[in-house]
Short mmCIF file of N, CA and C in Angstrom, two decimals:
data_model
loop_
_atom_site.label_atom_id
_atom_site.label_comp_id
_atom_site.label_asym_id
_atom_site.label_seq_id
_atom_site.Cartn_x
_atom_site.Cartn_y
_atom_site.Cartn_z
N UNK Q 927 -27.67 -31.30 -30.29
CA UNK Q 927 -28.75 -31.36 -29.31
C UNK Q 927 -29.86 -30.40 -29.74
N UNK Q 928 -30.92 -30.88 -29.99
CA UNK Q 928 -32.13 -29.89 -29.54
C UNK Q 928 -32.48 -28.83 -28.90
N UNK Q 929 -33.40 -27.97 -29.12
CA UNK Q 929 -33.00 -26.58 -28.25
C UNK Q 929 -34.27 -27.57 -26.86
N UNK Q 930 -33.89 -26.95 -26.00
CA UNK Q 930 -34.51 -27.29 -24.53
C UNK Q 930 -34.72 -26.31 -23.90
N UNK Q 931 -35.66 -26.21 -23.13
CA UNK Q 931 -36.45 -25.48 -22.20
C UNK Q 931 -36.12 -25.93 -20.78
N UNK Q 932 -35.64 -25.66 -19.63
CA UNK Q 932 -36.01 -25.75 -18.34
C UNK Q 932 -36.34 -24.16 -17.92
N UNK Q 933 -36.62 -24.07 -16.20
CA UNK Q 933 -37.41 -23.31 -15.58
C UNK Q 933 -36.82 -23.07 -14.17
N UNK Q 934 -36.73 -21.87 -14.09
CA UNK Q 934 -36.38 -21.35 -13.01
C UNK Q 934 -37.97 -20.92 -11.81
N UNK Q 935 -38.09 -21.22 -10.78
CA UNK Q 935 -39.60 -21.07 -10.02
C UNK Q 935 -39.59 -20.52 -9.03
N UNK Q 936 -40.35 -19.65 -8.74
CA UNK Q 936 -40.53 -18.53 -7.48
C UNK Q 936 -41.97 -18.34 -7.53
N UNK Q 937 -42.61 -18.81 -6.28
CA UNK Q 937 -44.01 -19.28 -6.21
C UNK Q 937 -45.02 -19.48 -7.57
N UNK Q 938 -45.19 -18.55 -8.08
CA UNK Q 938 -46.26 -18.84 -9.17
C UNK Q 938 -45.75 -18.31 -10.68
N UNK Q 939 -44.35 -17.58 -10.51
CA UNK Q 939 -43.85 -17.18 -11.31
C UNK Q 939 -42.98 -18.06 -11.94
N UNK Q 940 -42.30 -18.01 -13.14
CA UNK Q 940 -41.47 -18.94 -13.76
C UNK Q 940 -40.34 -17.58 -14.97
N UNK Q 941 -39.58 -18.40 -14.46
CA UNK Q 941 -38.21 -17.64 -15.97
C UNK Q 941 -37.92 -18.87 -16.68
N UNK Q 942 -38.10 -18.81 -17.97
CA UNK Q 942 -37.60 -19.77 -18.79
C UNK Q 942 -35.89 -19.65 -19.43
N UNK Q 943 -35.29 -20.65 -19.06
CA UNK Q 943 -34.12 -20.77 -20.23
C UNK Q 943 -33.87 -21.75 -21.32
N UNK Q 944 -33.90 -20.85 -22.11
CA UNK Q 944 -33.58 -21.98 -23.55
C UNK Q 944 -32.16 -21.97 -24.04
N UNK Q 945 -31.52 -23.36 -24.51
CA UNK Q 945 -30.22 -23.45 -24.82
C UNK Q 945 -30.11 -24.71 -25.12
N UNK Q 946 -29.20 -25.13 -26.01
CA UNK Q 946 -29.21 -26.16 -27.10
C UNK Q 946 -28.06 -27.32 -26.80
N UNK Q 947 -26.60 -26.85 -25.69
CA UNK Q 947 -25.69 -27.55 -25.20
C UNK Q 947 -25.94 -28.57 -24.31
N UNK Q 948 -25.24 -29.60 -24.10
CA UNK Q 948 -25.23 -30.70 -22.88
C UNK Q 948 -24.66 -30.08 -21.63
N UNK Q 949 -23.67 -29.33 -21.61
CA UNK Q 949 -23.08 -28.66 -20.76
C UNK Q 949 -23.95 -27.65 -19.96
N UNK Q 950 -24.22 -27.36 -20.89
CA UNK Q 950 -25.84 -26.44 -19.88
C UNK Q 950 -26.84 -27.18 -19.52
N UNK Q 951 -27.03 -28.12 -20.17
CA UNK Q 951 -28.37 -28.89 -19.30
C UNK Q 951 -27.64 -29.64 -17.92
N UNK Q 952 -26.40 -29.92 -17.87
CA UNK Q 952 -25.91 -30.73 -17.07
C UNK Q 952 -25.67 -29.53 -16.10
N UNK Q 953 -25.10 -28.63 -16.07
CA UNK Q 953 -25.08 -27.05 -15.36
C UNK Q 953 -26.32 -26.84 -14.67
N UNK Q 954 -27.79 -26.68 -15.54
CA UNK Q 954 -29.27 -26.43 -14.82
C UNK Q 954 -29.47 -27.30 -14.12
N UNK Q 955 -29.38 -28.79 -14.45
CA UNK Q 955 -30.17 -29.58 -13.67
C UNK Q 955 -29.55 -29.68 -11.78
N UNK Q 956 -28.02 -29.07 -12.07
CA UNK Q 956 -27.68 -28.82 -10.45
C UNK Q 956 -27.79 -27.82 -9.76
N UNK Q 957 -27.96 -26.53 -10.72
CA UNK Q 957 -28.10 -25.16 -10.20
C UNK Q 957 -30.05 -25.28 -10.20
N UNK Q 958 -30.70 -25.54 -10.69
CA UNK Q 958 -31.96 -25.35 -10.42
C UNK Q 958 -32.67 -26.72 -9.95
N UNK Q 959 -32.03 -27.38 -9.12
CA UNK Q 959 -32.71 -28.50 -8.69
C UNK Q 959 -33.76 -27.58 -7.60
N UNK Q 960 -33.65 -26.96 -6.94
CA UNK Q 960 -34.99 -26.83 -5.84
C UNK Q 960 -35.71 -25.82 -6.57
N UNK Q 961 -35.58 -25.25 -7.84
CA UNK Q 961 -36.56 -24.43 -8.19
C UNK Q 961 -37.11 -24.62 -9.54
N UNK Q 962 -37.65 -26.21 -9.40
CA UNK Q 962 -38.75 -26.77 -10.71
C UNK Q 962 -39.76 -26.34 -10.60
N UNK Q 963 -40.49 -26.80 -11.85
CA UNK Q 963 -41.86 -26.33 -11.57
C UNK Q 963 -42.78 -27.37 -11.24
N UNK Q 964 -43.84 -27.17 -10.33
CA UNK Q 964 -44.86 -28.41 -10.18
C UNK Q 964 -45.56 -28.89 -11.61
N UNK Q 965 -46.20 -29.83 -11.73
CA UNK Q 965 -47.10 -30.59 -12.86
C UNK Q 965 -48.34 -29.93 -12.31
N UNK Q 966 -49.39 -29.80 -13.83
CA UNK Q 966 -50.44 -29.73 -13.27
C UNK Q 966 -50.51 -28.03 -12.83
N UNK Q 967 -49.43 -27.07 -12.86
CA UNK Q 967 -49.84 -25.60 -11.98
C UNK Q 967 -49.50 -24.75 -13.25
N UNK Q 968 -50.07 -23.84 -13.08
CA UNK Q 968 -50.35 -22.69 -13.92
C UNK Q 968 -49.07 -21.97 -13.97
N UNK Q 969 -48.24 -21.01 -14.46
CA UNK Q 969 -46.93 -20.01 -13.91
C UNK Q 969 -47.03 -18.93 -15.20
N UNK Q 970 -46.95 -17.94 -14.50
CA UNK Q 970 -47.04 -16.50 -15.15
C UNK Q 970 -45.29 -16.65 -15.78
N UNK Q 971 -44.89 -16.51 -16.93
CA UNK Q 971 -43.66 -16.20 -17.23
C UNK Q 971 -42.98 -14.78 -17.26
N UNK Q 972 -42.06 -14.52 -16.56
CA UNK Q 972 -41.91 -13.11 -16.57
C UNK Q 972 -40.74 -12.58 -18.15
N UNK Q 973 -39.91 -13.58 -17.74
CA UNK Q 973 -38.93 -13.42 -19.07
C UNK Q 973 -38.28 -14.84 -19.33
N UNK Q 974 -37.45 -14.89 -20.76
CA UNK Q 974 -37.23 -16.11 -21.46
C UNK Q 974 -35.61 -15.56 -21.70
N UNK Q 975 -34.72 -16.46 -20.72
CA UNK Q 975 -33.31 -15.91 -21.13
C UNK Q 975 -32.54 -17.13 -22.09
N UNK Q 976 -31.90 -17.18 -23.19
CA UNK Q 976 -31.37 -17.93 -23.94
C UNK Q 976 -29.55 -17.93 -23.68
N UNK Q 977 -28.76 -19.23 -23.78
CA UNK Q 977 -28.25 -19.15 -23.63
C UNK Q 977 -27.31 -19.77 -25.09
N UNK Q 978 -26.36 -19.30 -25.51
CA UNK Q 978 -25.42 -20.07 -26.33
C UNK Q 978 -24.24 -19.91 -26.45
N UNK Q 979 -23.98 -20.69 -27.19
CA UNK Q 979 -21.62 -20.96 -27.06
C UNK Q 979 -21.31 -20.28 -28.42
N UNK Q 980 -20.68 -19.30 -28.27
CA UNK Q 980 -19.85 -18.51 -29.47
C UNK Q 980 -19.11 -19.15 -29.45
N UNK Q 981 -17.86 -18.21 -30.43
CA UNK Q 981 -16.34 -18.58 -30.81
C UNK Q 981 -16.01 -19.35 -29.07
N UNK Q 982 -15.36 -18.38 -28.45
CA UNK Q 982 -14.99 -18.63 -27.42
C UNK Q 982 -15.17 -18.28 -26.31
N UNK Q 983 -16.65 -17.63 -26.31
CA UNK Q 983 -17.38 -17.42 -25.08
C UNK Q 983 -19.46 -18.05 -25.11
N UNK Q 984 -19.70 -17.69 -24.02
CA UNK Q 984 -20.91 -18.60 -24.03
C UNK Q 984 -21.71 -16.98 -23.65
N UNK Q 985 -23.18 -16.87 -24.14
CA UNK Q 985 -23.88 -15.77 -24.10
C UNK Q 985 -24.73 -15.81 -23.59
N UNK Q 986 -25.27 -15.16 -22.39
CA UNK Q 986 -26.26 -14.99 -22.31
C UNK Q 986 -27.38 -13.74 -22.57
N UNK Q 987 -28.73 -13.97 -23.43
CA UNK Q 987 -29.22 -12.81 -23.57
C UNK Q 987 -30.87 -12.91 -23.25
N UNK Q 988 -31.80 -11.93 -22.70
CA UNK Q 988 -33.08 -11.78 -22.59
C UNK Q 988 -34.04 -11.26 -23.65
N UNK Q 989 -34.96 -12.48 -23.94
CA UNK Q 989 -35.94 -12.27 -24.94
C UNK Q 989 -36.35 -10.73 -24.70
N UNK Q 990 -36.53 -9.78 -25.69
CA UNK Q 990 -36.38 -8.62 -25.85
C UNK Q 990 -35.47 -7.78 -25.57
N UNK Q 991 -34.19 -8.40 -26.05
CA UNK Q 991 -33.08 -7.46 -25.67
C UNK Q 991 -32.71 -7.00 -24.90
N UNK Q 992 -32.83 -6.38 -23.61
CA UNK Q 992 -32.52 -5.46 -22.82
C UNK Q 992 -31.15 -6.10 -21.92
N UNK Q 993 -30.63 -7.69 -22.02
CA UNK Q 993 -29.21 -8.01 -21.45
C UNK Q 993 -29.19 -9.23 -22.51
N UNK Q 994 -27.75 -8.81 -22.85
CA UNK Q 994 -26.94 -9.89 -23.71
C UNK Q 994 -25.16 -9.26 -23.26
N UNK Q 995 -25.12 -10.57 -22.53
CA UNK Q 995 -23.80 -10.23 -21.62
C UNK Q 995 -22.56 -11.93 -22.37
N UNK Q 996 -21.60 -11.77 -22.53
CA UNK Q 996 -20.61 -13.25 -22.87
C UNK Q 996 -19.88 -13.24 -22.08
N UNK Q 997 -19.59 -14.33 -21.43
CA UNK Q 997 -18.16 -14.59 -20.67
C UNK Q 997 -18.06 -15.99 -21.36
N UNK Q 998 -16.16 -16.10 -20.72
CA UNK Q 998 -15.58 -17.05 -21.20
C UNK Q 998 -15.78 -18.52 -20.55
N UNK Q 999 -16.15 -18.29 -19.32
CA UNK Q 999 -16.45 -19.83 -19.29
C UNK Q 999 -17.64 -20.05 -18.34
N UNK Q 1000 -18.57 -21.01 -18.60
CA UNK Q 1000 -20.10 -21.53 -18.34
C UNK Q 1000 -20.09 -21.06 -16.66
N UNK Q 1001 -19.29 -22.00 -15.50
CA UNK Q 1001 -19.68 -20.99 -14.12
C UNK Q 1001 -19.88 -19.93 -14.00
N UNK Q 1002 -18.91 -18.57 -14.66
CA UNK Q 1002 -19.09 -17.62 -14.71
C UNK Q 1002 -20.46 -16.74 -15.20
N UNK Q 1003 -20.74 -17.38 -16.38
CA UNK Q 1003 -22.63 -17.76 -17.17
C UNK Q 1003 -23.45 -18.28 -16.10
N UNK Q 1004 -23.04 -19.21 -15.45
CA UNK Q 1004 -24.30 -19.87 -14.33
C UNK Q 1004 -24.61 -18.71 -13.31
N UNK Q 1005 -23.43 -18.45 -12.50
CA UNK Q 1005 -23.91 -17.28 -11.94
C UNK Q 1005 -24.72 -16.05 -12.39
N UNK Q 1006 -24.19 -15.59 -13.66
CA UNK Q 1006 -25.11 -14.70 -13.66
C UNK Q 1006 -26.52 -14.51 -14.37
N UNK Q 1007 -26.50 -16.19 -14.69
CA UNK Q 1007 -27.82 -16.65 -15.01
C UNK Q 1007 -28.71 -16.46 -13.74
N UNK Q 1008 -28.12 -16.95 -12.94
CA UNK Q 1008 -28.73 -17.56 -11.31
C UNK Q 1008 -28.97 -15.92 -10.78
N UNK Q 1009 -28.69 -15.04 -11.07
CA UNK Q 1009 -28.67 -13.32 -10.71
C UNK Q 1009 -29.58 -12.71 -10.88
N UNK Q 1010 -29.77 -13.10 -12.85
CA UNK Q 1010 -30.55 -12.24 -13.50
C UNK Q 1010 -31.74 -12.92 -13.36
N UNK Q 1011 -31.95 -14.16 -13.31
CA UNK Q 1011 -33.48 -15.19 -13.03
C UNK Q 1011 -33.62 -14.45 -11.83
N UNK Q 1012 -33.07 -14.33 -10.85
CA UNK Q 1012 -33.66 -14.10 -9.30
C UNK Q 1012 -34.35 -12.53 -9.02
N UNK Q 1013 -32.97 -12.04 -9.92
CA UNK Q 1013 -33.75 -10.60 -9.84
C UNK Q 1013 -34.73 -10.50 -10.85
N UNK Q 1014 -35.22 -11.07 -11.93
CA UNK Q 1014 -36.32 -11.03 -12.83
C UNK Q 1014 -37.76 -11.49 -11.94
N UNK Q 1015 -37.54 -12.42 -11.32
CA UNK Q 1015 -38.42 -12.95 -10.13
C UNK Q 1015 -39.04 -12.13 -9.19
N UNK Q 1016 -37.97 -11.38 -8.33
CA UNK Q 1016 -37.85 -10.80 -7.45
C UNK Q 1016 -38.92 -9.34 -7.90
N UNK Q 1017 -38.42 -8.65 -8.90
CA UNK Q 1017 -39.00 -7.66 -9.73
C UNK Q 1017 -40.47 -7.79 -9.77
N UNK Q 1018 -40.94 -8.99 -10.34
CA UNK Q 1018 -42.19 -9.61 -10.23
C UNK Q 1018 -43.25 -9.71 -8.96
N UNK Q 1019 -42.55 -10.69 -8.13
CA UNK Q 1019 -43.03 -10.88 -6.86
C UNK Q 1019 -42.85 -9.80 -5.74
N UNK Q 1020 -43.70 -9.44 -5.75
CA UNK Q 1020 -43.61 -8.24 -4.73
C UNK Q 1020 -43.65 -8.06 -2.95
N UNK Q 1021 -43.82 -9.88 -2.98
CA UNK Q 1021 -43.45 -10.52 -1.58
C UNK Q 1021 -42.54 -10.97 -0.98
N UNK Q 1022 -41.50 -10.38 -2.21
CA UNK Q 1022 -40.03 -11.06 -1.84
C UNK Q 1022 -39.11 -9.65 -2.03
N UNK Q 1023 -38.15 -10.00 -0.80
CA UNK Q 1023 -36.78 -9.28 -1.22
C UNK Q 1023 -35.89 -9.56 -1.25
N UNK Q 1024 -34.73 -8.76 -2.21
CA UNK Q 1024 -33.57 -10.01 -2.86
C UNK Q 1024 -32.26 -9.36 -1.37
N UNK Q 1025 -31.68 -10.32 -0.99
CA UNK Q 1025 -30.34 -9.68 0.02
C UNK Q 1025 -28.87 -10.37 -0.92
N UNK Q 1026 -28.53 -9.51 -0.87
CA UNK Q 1026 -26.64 -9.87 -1.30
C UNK Q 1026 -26.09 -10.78 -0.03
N UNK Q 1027 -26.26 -11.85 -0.11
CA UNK Q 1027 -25.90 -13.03 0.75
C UNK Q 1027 -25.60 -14.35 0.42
N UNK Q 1028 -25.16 -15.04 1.18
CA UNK Q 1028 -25.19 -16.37 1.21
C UNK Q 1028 -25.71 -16.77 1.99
N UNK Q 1029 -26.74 -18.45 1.92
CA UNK Q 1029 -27.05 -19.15 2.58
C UNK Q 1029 -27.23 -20.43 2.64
N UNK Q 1030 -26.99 -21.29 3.55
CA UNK Q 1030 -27.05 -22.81 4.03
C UNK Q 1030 -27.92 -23.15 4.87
N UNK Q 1031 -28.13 -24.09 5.37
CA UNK Q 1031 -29.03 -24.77 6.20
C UNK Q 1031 -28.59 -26.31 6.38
N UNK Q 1032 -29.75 -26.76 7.23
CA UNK Q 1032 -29.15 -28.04 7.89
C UNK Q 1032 -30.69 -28.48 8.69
N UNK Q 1033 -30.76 -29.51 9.37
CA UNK Q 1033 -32.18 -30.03 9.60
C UNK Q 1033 -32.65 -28.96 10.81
N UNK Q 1034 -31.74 -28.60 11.33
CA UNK Q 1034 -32.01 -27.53 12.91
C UNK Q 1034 -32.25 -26.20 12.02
N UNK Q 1035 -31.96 -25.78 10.74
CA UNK Q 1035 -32.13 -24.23 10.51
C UNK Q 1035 -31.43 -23.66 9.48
N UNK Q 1036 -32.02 -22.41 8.95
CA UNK Q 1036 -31.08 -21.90 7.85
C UNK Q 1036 -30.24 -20.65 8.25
N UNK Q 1037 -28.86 -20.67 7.71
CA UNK Q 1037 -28.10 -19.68 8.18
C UNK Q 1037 -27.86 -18.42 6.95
N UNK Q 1038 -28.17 -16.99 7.55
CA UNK Q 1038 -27.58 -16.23 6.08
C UNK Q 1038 -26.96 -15.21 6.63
N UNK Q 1039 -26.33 -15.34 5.52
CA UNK Q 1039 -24.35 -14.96 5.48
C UNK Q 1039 -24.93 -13.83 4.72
N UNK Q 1040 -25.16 -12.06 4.99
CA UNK Q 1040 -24.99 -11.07 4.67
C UNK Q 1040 -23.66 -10.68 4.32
N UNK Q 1041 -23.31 -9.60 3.47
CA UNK Q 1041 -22.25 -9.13 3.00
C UNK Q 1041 -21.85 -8.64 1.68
N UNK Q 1042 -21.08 -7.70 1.84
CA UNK Q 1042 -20.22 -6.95 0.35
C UNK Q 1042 -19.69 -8.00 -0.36
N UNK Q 1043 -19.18 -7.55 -1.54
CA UNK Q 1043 -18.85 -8.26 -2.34
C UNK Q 1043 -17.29 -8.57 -1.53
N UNK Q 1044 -16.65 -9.49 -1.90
CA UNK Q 1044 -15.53 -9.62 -1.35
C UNK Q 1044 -15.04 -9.81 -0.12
N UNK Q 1045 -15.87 -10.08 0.77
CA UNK Q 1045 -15.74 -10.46 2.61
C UNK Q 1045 -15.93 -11.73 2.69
N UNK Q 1046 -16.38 -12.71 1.82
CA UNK Q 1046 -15.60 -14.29 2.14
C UNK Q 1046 -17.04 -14.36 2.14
N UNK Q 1047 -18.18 -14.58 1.46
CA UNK Q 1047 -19.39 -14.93 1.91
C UNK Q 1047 -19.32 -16.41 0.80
N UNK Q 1048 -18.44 -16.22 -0.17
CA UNK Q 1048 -18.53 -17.63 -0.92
C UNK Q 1048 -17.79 -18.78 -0.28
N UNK Q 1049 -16.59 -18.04 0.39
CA UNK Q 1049 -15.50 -19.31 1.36
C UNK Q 1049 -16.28 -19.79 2.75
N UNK Q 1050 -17.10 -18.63 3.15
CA UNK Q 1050 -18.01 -18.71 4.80
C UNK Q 1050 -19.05 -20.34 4.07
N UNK Q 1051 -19.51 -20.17 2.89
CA UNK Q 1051 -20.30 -20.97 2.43
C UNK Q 1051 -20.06 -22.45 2.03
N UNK Q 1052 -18.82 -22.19 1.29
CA UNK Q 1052 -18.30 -23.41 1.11
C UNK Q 1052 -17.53 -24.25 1.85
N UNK Q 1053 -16.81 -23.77 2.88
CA UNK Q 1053 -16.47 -24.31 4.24
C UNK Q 1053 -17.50 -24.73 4.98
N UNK Q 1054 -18.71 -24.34 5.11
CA UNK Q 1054 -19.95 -24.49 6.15
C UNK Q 1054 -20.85 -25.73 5.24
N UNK Q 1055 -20.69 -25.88 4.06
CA UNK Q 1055 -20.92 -27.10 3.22
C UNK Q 1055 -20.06 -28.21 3.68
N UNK Q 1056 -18.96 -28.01 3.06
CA UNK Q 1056 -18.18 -29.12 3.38
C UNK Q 1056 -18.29 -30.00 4.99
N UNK Q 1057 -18.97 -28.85 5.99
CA UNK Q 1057 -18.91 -29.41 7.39
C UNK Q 1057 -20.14 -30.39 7.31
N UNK Q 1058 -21.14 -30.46 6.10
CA UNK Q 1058 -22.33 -30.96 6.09
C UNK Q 1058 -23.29 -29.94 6.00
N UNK Q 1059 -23.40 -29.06 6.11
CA UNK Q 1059 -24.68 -28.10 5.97
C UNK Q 1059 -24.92 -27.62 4.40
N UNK Q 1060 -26.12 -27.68 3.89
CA UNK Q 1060 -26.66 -27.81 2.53
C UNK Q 1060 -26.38 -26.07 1.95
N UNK Q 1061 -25.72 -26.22 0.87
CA UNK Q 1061 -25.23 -25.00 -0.15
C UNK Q 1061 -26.67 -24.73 -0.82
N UNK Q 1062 -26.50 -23.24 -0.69
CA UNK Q 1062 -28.15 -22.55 -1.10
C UNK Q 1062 -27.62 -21.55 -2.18
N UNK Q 1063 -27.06 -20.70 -2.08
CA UNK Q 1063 -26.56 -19.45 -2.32
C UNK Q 1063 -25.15 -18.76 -1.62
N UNK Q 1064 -24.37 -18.26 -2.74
CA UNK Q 1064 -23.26 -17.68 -1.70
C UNK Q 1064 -23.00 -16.04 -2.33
N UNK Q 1065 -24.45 -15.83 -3.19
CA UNK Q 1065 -24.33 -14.31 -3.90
C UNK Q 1065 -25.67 -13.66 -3.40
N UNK Q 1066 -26.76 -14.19 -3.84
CA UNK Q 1066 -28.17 -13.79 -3.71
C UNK Q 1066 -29.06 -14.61 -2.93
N UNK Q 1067 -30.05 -13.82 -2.12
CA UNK Q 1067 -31.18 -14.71 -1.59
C UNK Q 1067 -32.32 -14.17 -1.63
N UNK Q 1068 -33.18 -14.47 -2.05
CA UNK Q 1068 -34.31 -13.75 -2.04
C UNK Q 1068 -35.64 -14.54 -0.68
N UNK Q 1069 -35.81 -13.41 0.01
CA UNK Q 1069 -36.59 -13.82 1.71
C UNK Q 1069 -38.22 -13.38 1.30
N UNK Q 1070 -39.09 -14.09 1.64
CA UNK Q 1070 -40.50 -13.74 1.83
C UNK Q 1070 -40.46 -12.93 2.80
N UNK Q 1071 -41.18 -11.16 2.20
CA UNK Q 1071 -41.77 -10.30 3.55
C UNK Q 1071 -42.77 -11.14 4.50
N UNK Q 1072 -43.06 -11.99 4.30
CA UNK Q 1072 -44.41 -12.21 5.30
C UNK Q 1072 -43.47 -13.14 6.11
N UNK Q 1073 -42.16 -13.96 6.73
CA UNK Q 1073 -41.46 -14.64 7.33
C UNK Q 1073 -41.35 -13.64 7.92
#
């Protein structure tokens, strides 16, 4: 496969990831479905994270060095793809703040699941999916100060 580009989006800002697997494009296109970028709009890039498959782990690292982290298998990579994009974002945008949460929603409203690591905010989430209410996040959320 070709190396490929998709985009992580937070209003006008953009994180790029580049990575050359099917497994990762098939990975982005479900983890970043609500945060494409429009056609036609301008986006400041803040950072370019690359991803690839070693021996027997998959890597992720940030154009200029400063994180190059491997784990052994791609969810474990998605998440903390989905971490380091948000907080690279977040860093940026100075209208947003990031909360250690989970959140869902549904046509009446969105619900967020605050909490430590380890108090069930991924099971509170995925149970509250399964009832029908739409899976957002069950680690990070990042909220507009002006809401």
């Amino acid at each position: 496969m070709m190396t490929k580009t998709d985009r992580m989006v937070l209003g006008d800002l953009v994180v790029e990831v580049v990575y050359r697997d099917e497994a990762v494009s098939r990975l982005l296109a479900f983890l970043l479905c609500d945060m494409q970028p429009q056609r036609n709009r301008s986006y400041v890039c803040v950072t370019r994270l690359a991803i690839s498959r070693e021996q027997r782990a998959w890597r992720l690292s940030e154009e200029g060095g400063s994180l190059s982290v491997a784990k052994e298998n791609l969810p474990e990579l998605a998440l903390l793809l989905l971490n380091t994009g948000m907080a690279r974002l977040a860093e940026q945008n100075h209208r947003s703040i990031v909360l250690h949460s989970g959140l869902v929603s549904n046509e009446e409203g969105s619900l967020l699941l605050p909490g430590g690591p380890g108090v069930g905010k991924s099971n509170a989430c995925l149970w509250l999916s399964h009832l029908g209410m739409r899976y957002h996040s069950d680690e990070m959320v990042l909220v507009d100060r002006d809401t």
